XYZ file of C-alpha atoms in Angstrom:
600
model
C 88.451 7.704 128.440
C 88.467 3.868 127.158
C 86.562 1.217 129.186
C 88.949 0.210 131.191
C 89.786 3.367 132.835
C 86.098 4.089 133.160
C 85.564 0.677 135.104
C 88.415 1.486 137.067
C 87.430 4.955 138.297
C 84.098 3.145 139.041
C 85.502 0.864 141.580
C 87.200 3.955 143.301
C 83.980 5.925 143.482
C 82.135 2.908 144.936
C 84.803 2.547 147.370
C 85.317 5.883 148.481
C 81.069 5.516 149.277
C 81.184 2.411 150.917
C 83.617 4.114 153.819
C 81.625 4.723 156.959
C 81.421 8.224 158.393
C 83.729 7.614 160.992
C 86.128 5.528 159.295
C 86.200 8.662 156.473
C 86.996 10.877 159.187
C 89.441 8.878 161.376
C 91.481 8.547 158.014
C 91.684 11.997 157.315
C 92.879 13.116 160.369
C 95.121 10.284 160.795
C 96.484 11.891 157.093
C 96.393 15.585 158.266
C 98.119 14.783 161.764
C 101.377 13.087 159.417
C 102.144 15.847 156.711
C 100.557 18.917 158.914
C 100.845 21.108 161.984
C 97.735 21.649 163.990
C 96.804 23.306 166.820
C 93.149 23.935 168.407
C 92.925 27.071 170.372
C 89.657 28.815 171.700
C 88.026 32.233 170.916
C 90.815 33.822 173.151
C 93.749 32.508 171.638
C 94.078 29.715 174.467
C 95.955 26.699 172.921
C 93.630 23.483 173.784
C 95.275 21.074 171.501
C 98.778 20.582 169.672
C 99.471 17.690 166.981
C 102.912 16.134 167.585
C 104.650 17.712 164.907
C 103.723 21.003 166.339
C 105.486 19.875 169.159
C 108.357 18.523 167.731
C 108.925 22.267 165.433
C 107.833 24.510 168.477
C 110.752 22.682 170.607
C 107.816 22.961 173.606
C 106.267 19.673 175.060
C 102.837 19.411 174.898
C 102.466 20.255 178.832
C 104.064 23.472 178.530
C 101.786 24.258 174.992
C 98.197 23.215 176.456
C 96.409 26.162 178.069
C 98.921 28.852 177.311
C 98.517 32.060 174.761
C 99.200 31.333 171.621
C 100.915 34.691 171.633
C 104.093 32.815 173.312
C 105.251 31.806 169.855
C 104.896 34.986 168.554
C 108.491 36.216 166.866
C 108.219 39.950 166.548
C 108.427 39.907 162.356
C 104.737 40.922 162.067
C 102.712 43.869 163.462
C 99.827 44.140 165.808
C 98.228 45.943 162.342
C 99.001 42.269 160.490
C 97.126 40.113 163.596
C 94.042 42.513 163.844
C 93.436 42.376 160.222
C 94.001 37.917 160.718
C 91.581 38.252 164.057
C 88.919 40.288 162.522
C 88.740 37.845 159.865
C 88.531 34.609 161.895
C 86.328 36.287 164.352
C 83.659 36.796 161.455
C 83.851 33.505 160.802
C 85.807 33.659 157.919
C 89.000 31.248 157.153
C 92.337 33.262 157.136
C 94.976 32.125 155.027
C 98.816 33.470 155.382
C 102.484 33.095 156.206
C 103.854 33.272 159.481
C 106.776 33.958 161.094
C 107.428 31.872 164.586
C 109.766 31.471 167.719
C 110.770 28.387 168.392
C 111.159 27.728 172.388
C 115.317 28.152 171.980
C 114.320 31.220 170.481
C 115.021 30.111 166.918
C 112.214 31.668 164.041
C 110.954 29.180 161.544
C 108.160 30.083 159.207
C 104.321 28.382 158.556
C 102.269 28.353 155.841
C 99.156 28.647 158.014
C 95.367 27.959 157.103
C 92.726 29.126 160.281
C 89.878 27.791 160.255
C 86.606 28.630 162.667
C 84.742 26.618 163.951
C 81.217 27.560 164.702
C 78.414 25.948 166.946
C 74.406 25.508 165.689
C 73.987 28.964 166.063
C 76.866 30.148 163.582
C 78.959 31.608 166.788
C 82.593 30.588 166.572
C 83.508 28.214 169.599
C 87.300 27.636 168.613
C 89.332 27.553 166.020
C 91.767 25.044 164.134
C 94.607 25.834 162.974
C 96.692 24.026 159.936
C 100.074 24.572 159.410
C 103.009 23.594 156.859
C 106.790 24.624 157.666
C 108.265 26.402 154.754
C 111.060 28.037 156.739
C 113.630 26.159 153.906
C 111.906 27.935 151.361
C 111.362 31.331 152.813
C 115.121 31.243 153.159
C 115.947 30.411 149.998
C 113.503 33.671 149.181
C 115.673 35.751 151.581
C 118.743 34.574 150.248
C 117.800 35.214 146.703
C 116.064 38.739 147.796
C 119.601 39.091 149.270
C 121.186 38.499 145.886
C 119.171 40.209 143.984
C 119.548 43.456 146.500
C 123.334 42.760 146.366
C 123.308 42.298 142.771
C 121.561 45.870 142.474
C 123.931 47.632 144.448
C 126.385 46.516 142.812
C 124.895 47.951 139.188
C 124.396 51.072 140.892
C 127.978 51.719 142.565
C 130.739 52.994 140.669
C 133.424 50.026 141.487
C 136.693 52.530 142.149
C 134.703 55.387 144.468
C 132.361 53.141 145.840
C 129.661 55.940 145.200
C 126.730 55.764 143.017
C 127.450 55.472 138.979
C 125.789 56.707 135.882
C 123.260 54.378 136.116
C 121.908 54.609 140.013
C 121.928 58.281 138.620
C 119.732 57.844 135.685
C 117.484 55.883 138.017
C 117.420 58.470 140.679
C 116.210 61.441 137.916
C 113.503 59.104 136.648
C 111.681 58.586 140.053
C 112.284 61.720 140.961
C 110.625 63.086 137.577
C 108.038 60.631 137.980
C 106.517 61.919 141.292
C 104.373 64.896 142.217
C 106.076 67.370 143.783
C 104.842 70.786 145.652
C 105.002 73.757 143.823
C 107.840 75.171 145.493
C 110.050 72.559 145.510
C 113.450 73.348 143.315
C 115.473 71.213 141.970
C 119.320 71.488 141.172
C 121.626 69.555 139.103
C 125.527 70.264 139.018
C 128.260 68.960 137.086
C 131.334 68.538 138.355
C 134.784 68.087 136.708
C 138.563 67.925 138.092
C 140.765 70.164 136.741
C 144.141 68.183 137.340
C 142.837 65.089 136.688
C 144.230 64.738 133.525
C 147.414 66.105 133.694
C 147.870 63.856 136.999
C 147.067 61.604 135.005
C 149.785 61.679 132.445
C 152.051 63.195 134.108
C 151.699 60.253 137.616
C 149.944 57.296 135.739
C 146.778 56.346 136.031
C 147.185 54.638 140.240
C 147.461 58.147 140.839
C 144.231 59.570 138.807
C 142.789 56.256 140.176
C 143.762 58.065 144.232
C 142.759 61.737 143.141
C 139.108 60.038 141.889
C 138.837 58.130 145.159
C 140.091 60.982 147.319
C 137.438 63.291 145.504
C 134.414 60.857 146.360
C 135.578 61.086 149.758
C 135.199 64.692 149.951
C 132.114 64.325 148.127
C 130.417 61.684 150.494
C 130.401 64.358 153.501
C 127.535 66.649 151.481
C 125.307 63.075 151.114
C 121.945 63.423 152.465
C 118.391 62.701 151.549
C 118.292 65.869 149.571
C 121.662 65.867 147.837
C 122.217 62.865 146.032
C 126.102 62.460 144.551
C 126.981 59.949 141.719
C 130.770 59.418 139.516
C 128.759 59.330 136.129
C 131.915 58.785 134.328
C 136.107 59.699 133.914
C 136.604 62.631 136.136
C 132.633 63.870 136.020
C 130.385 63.970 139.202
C 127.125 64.824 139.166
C 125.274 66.306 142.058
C 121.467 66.144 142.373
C 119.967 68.564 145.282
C 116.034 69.479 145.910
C 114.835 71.934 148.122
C 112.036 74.487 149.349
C 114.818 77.528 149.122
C 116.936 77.340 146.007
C 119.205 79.998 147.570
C 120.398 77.184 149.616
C 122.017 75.205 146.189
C 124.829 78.660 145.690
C 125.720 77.893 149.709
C 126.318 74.560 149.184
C 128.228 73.970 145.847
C 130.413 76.911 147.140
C 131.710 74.748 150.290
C 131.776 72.107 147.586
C 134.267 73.884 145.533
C 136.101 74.653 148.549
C 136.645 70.901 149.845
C 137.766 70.173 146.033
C 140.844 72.495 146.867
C 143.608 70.524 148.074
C 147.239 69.327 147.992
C 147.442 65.831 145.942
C 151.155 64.521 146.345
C 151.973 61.730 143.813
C 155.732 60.502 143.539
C 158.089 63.219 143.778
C 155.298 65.508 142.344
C 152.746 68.140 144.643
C 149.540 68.732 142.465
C 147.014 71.820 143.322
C 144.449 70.265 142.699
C 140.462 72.208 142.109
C 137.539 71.606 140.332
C 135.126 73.595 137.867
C 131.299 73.574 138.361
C 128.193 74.073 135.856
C 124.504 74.001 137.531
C 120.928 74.707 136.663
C 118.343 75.140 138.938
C 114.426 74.631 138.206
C 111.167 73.395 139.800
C 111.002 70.228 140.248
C 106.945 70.177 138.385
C 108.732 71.776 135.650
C 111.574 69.503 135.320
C 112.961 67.782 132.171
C 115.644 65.389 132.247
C 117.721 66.324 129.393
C 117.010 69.872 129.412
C 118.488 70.091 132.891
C 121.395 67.675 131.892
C 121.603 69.816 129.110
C 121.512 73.127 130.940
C 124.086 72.173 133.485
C 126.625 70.737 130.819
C 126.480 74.397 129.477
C 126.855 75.806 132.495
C 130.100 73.447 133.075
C 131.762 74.435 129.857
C 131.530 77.737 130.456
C 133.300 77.095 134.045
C 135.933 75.595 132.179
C 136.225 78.312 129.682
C 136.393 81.107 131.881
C 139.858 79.804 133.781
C 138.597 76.595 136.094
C 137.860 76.313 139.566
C 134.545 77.770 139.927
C 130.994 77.669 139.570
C 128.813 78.483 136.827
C 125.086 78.936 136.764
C 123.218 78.644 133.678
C 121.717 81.164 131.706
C 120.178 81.255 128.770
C 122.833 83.285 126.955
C 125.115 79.809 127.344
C 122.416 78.068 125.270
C 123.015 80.668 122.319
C 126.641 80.484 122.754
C 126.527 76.928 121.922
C 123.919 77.531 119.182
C 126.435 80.137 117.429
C 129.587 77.572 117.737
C 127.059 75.079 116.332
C 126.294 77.162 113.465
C 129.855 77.841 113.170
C 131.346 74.398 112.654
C 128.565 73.615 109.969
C 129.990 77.148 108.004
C 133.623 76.018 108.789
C 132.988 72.513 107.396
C 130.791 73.598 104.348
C 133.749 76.404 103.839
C 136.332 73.115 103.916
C 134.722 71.941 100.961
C 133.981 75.272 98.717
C 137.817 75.635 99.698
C 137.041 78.927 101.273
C 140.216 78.758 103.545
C 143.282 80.147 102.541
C 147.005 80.086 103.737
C 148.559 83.661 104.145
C 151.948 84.160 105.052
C 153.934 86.364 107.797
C 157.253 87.489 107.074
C 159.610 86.818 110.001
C 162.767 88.531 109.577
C 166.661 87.647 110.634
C 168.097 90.289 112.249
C 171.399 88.580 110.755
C 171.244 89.879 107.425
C 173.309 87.098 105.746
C 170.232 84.899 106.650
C 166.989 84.696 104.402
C 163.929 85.278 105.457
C 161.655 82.990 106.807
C 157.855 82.879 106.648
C 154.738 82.095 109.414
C 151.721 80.431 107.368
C 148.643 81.892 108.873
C 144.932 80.141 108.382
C 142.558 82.935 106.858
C 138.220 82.020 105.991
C 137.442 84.313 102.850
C 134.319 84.220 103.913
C 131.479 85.012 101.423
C 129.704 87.204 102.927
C 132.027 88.668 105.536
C 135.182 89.253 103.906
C 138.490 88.002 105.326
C 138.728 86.667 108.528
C 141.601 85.164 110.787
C 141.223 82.240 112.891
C 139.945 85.071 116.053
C 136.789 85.214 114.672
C 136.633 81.699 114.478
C 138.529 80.136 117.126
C 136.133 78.520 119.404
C 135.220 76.144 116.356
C 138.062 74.476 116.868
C 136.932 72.642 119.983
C 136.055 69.980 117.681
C 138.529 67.812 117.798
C 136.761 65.927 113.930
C 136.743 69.674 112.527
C 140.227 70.642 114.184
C 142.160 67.857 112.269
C 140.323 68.695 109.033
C 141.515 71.566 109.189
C 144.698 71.247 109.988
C 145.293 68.446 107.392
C 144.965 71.555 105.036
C 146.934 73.492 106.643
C 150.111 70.971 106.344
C 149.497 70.088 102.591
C 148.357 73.618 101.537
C 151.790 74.896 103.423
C 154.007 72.277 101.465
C 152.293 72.749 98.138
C 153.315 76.510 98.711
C 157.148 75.875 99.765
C 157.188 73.702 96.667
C 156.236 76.628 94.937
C 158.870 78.857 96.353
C 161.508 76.421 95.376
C 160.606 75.870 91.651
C 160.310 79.037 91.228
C 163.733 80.273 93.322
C 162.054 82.655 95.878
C 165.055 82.679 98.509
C 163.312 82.175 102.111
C 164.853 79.958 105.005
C 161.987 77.879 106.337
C 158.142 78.312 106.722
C 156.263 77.822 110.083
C 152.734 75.624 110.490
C 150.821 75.845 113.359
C 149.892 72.226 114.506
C 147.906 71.532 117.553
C 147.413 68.577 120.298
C 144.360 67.492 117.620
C 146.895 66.571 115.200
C 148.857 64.316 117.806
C 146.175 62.666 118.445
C 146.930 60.403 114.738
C 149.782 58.739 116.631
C 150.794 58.068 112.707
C 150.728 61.853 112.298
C 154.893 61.982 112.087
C 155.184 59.573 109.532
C 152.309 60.780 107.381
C 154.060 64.322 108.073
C 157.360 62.492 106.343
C 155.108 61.198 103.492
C 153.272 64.178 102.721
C 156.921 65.890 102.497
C 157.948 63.545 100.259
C 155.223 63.400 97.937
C 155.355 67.071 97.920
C 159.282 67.237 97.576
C 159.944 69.541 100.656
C 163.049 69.002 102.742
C 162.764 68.866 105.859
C 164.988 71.897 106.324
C 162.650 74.035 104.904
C 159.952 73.553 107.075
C 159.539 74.716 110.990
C 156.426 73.108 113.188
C 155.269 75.367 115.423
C 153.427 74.228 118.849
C 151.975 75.997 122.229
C 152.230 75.235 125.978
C 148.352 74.193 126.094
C 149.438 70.559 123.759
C 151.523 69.285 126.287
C 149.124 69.191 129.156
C 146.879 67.285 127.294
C 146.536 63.145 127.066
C 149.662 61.591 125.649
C 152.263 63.919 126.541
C 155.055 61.673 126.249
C 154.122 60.560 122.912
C 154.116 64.438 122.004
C 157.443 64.765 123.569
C 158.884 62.097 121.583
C 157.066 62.676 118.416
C 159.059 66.146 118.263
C 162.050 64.692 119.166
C 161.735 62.355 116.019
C 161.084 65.241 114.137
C 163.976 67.390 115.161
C 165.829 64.257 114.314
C 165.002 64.649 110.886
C 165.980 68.222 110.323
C 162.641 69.643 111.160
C 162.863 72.774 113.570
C 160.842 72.716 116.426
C 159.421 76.619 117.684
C 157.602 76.762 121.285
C 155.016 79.575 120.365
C 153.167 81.999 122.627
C 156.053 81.719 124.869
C 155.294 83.137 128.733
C 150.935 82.896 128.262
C 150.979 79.233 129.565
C 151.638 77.298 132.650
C 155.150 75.976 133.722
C 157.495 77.367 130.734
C 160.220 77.296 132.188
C 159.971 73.620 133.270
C 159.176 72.676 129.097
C 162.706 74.860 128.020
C 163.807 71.543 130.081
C 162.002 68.757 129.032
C 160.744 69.757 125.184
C 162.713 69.400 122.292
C 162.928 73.240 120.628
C 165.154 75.621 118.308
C 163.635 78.507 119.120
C 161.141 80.312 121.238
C 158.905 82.755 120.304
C 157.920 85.774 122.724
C 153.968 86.692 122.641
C 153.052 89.771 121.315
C 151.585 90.548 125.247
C 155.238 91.474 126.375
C 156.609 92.753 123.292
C 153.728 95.681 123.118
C 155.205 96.885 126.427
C 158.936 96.499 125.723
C 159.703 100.375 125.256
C 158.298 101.543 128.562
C 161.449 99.493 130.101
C 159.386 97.922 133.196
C 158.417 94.451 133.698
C 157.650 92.815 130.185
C 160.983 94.376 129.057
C 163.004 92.674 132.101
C 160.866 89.299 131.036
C 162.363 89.582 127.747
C 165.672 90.030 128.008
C 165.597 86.947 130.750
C 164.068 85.062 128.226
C 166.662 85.924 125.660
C 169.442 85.412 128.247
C 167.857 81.628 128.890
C 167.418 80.574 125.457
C 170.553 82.031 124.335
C 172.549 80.337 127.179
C 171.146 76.596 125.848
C 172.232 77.335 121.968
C 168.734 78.506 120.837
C 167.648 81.558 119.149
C 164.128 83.739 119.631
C 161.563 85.159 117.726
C 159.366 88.446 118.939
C 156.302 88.801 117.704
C 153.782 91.555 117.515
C 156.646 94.386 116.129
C 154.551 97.097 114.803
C 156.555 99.879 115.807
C 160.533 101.085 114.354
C 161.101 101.887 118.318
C 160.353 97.771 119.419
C 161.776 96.946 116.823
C 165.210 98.732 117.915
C 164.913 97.971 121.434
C 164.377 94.358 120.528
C 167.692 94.379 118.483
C 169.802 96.155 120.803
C 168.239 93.828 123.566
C 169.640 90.563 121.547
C 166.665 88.950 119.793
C 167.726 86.966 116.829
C 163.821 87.720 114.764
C 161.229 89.907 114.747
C 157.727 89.585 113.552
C 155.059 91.814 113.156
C 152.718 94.650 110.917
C 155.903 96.868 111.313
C 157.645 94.704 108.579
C 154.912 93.034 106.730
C 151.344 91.941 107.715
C 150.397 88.124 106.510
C 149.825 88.393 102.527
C 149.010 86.042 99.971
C 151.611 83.166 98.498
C 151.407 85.187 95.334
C 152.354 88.655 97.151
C 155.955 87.077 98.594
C 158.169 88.228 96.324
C 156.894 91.701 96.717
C 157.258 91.696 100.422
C 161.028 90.228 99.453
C 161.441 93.353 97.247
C 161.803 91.281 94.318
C 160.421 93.516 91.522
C 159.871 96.608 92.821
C 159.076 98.690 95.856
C 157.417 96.344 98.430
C 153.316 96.239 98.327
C 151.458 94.990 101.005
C 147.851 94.497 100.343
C 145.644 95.096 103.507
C 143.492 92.486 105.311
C 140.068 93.374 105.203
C 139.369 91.910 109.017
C 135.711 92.351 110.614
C 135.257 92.918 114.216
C 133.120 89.942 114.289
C 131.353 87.606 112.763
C 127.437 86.195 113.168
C 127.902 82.747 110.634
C 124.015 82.680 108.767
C 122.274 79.653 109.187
């Protein structure tokens, strides 16, 4: 501090001294009674003095303030708890410090930053008190409104914006407190998955305003079973989650039943009437014993297996679900190790014309020669091909193994009409998969009418249905036959004869096995043959093993068979043998296990 800010703090200390007592205090309360509220009130709450500006925020004249209860201004915000604690203090002789909430006299609340003071006699007993009082009531509202906010804010992070249920992350929240707590011993806890089975194809088949109505209609039916201990959240597409605790977990099988039931219902979209249902995985614990993402886990098992087993129900978990998904697991890794030690193999399927004047033609059939378990067909390792990564790996094989073979044929002159690939939804999903199709033929040198794509009813109830639809139209277009395979397992066959672009069908092996006994499968077939026939197209049986299908089928008007009655699926090298090109035919038998456990 330089000298000239010492001499003048000097001055101000000698003439803050030089004030008499009761100028000192006159000033002061002159000071208090402009920026302050005060009121004097005795021991029992009596007001005996008001300032003017706590008559001008009270609305009350002093005449009506003097010698009433304080308690008149009270506003009802607080407790009796929060004025006995304030009381006790005061009374004590201690100063109280605090916000409080008043009622003005038109009955308007305004809010005081108040500062009670006692005031004590000789003795130390408290004779009144004096009260000192700021009005914050702008600021406490701009707390409210920003508490407000902040709650609206919040809500609005934790509320799925279509349903107007909780989301994914109000969900996550809820699991964490709930983890975090202590909970008695025989409190359970459940956690279901839910999924919609005709979401998707009301999806693509209605646009997505109409999934957008199912999804809303669904949260709807959902919202009834809301309660303190069920807890319902959209955590994403067409997945709910359901979160339920309770003393008696018997109680969590009751209620995901009537669930189940209110997801049964008629959806009508357009021209279109959709049965709509919905498939359930849950896992039940106690809540002490509780992990997060082994329950998630658990019940994500539990839903796939729903799925899996047809739709529309309700799985529990068990622990034979974990290993299922350990095996497929174990699977994949073989399948993708067995992609790269080119372990897979193309065999091929005669399917003969029952025109003679025709060649044959030939189905090429995926085989694993597996080291260590000897041939296997794609049975024994089907359920690897829910990966959509592996399934296009795979079938990216498939197509250029299957045209380096027909190029093969043709060099070498080995008569046959067409060869057949198997290609699923997976392979769709490259929406460049037609014209890498045409490039692959041309690098390859393989007209396109030597080559026949074969697809099932499952591909076109997946996403992008049209885009299938016109994707085989383009390839029909070029020459390339289109066969509709597994005809009669799916769902709505006779609506795709319609509305998918085909040359022939192809009967499942299911009916043909019964077509001697003349009942029901045979009366299936020859409708089948009687439709397809009627719109220019020819069919192929499948599944022949016997001379007498094989004559019933021909007298019955199929155009091929296929089947271990003519030929069971043999190497590339093995064709012209089946042809009965230099010699008696020789058909070398598959060496197929009953099933397969892949070693880690």
């Amino acid at each position: 501090m330089n000298t000239f800010q010492e001499q003048n703090f000097g001055t101000y200390l000698e003439s803050l001294q030089a004030w008499s007592e009761s100028s000192h205090d006159s000033f002061v309360l002159h000071a208090l009674d402009c920026s302050a509220i005060v009121a004097v009130t005795n021991t029992k709450g009596k007001i005996l003095s008001v300032n003017e500006k706590f008559v001008e925020i009270s609305g009350y004249s002093r005449a009506e303030l003097i010698g009433q209860d304080h308690r008149m201004l009270h506003s009802g915000v607080h407790d009796s708890n929060f004025f006995q604690k304030m009381y006790r203090t005061i009374a004590q002789g201690g100063v109280w410090h605090g916000e409080i909430c008043n009622k003005k006299k038109n009955g308007k609340l305004y809010w005081v930053d108040t500062t009670i003071v006692p005031r004590c006699n000789e003795k130390g007993k408290v004779i009144n008190y004096v009260a000192i009082r700021f009005d914050i009531t702008a600021r406490k509202r701009a707390e409210q409104r920003l508490t407000a906010n902040r709650l609206k804010l919040q809500e609005a992070v934790n509320t799925d914006f279509l349903t107007n249920i909780s989301n994914r992350t109000s969900f996550s929240q809820y699991l964490k407190v709930l983890f975090a707590q202590e909970h008695p011993d025989n409190r359970h806890f459940c956690l279901c998955l839910l999924d919609i089975d005709t979401f998707k194809i009301i999806n693509d088949t209605s646009g997505h305003e109409s999934g957008d109505r199912l999804l809303k209609k669904i949260a709807g039916r959902l919202k009834t079973f809301q309660s303190t201990d069920c807890f319902i959240a959209r955590i994403g597409g067409d997945e709910f989650a359901i979160i339920m605790v309770s003393n008696d977990p018997q109680i969590f099988e009751i209620k995901l039943q009537k669930i189940l039931e209110a997801m049964r219902f008629r959806f009508r979209s357009g021209s279109l009437t959709h049965l709509c249902s919905a498939s359930l995985g849950y896992a039940v614990s106690k809540l002490n014993d509780s992990r997060k993402r082994e329950i998630l886990r658990c019940a994500d098992l539990a839903l796939y297996e729903a799925k899996a087993d047809g739709r529309n129900r309700i799985k529990k978990y068990a622990p034979f679900m974990k290993e299922k998904t350990e095996r497929r697991s174990r699977l994949r890794t073989a399948m993708q190790a067995a992609l790269k030690k080119k372990q897979f193999k193309l065999f091929y399927q005669l399917v003969l014309p029952l025109n003679q004047e025709r060649p044959p033609s030939f189905e090429a059939l995926l085989r694993w020669d597996h080291p260590e378990r000897g041939l296997l067909s794609p049975q024994y390792f089907y359920d690897a091909f829910d990966d959509a990564e592996l399934s296009i790996a795979i079938g990216n094989f498939v197509l250029r193994q299957a045209l380096t073979d027909i190029r093969y044929l043709l060099q070498h002159k080995i008569p046959f009409d067409r060869i057949s690939i198997n290609v699923t939804s997976d392979d769709f999903r490259d929406h460049n998969f037609t014209e890498r199709l045409f490039r692959e033929m041309k690098k390859y040198a393989v007209p396109a009418e030597k080559l026949t794509i074969e697809i099932t009813e499952k591909i076109l109830f997946g996403q992008h249905n049209q885009h299938i639809l016109d994707e085989l139209k383009k390839l029909n277009r070029a020459g390339v036959q289109i066969s509709l395979d597994d005809f009669g397992t799916g769902f709505a066959s006779l609506t795709h004869l319609r509305t998918v672009t085909f040359d022939h069908i192809k009967i499942d092996r299911v009916f043909t096995s019964g077509v001697t006994e003349r009942g029901i499968d045979t009366a299936i077939i020859q409708g089948v043959i009687d439709i397809v026939h009627s719109m220019d197209r020819v069919v192929v049986a499948e599944g022949v093993e016997t001379a007498e299908q094989a004559e019933e089928l021909r007298l019955m008007g199929c155009d091929f068979l296929q089947g271990w009655h003519f030929s069971k699926a043999v190497p590339l090298s093995q064709i012209p043998h089946v042809l009965n090109m230099d010699g008696p035919p020789w058909i070398k038998s598959e060496s197929i296990v009953p099933e397969m456990d892949v070693a880690e």
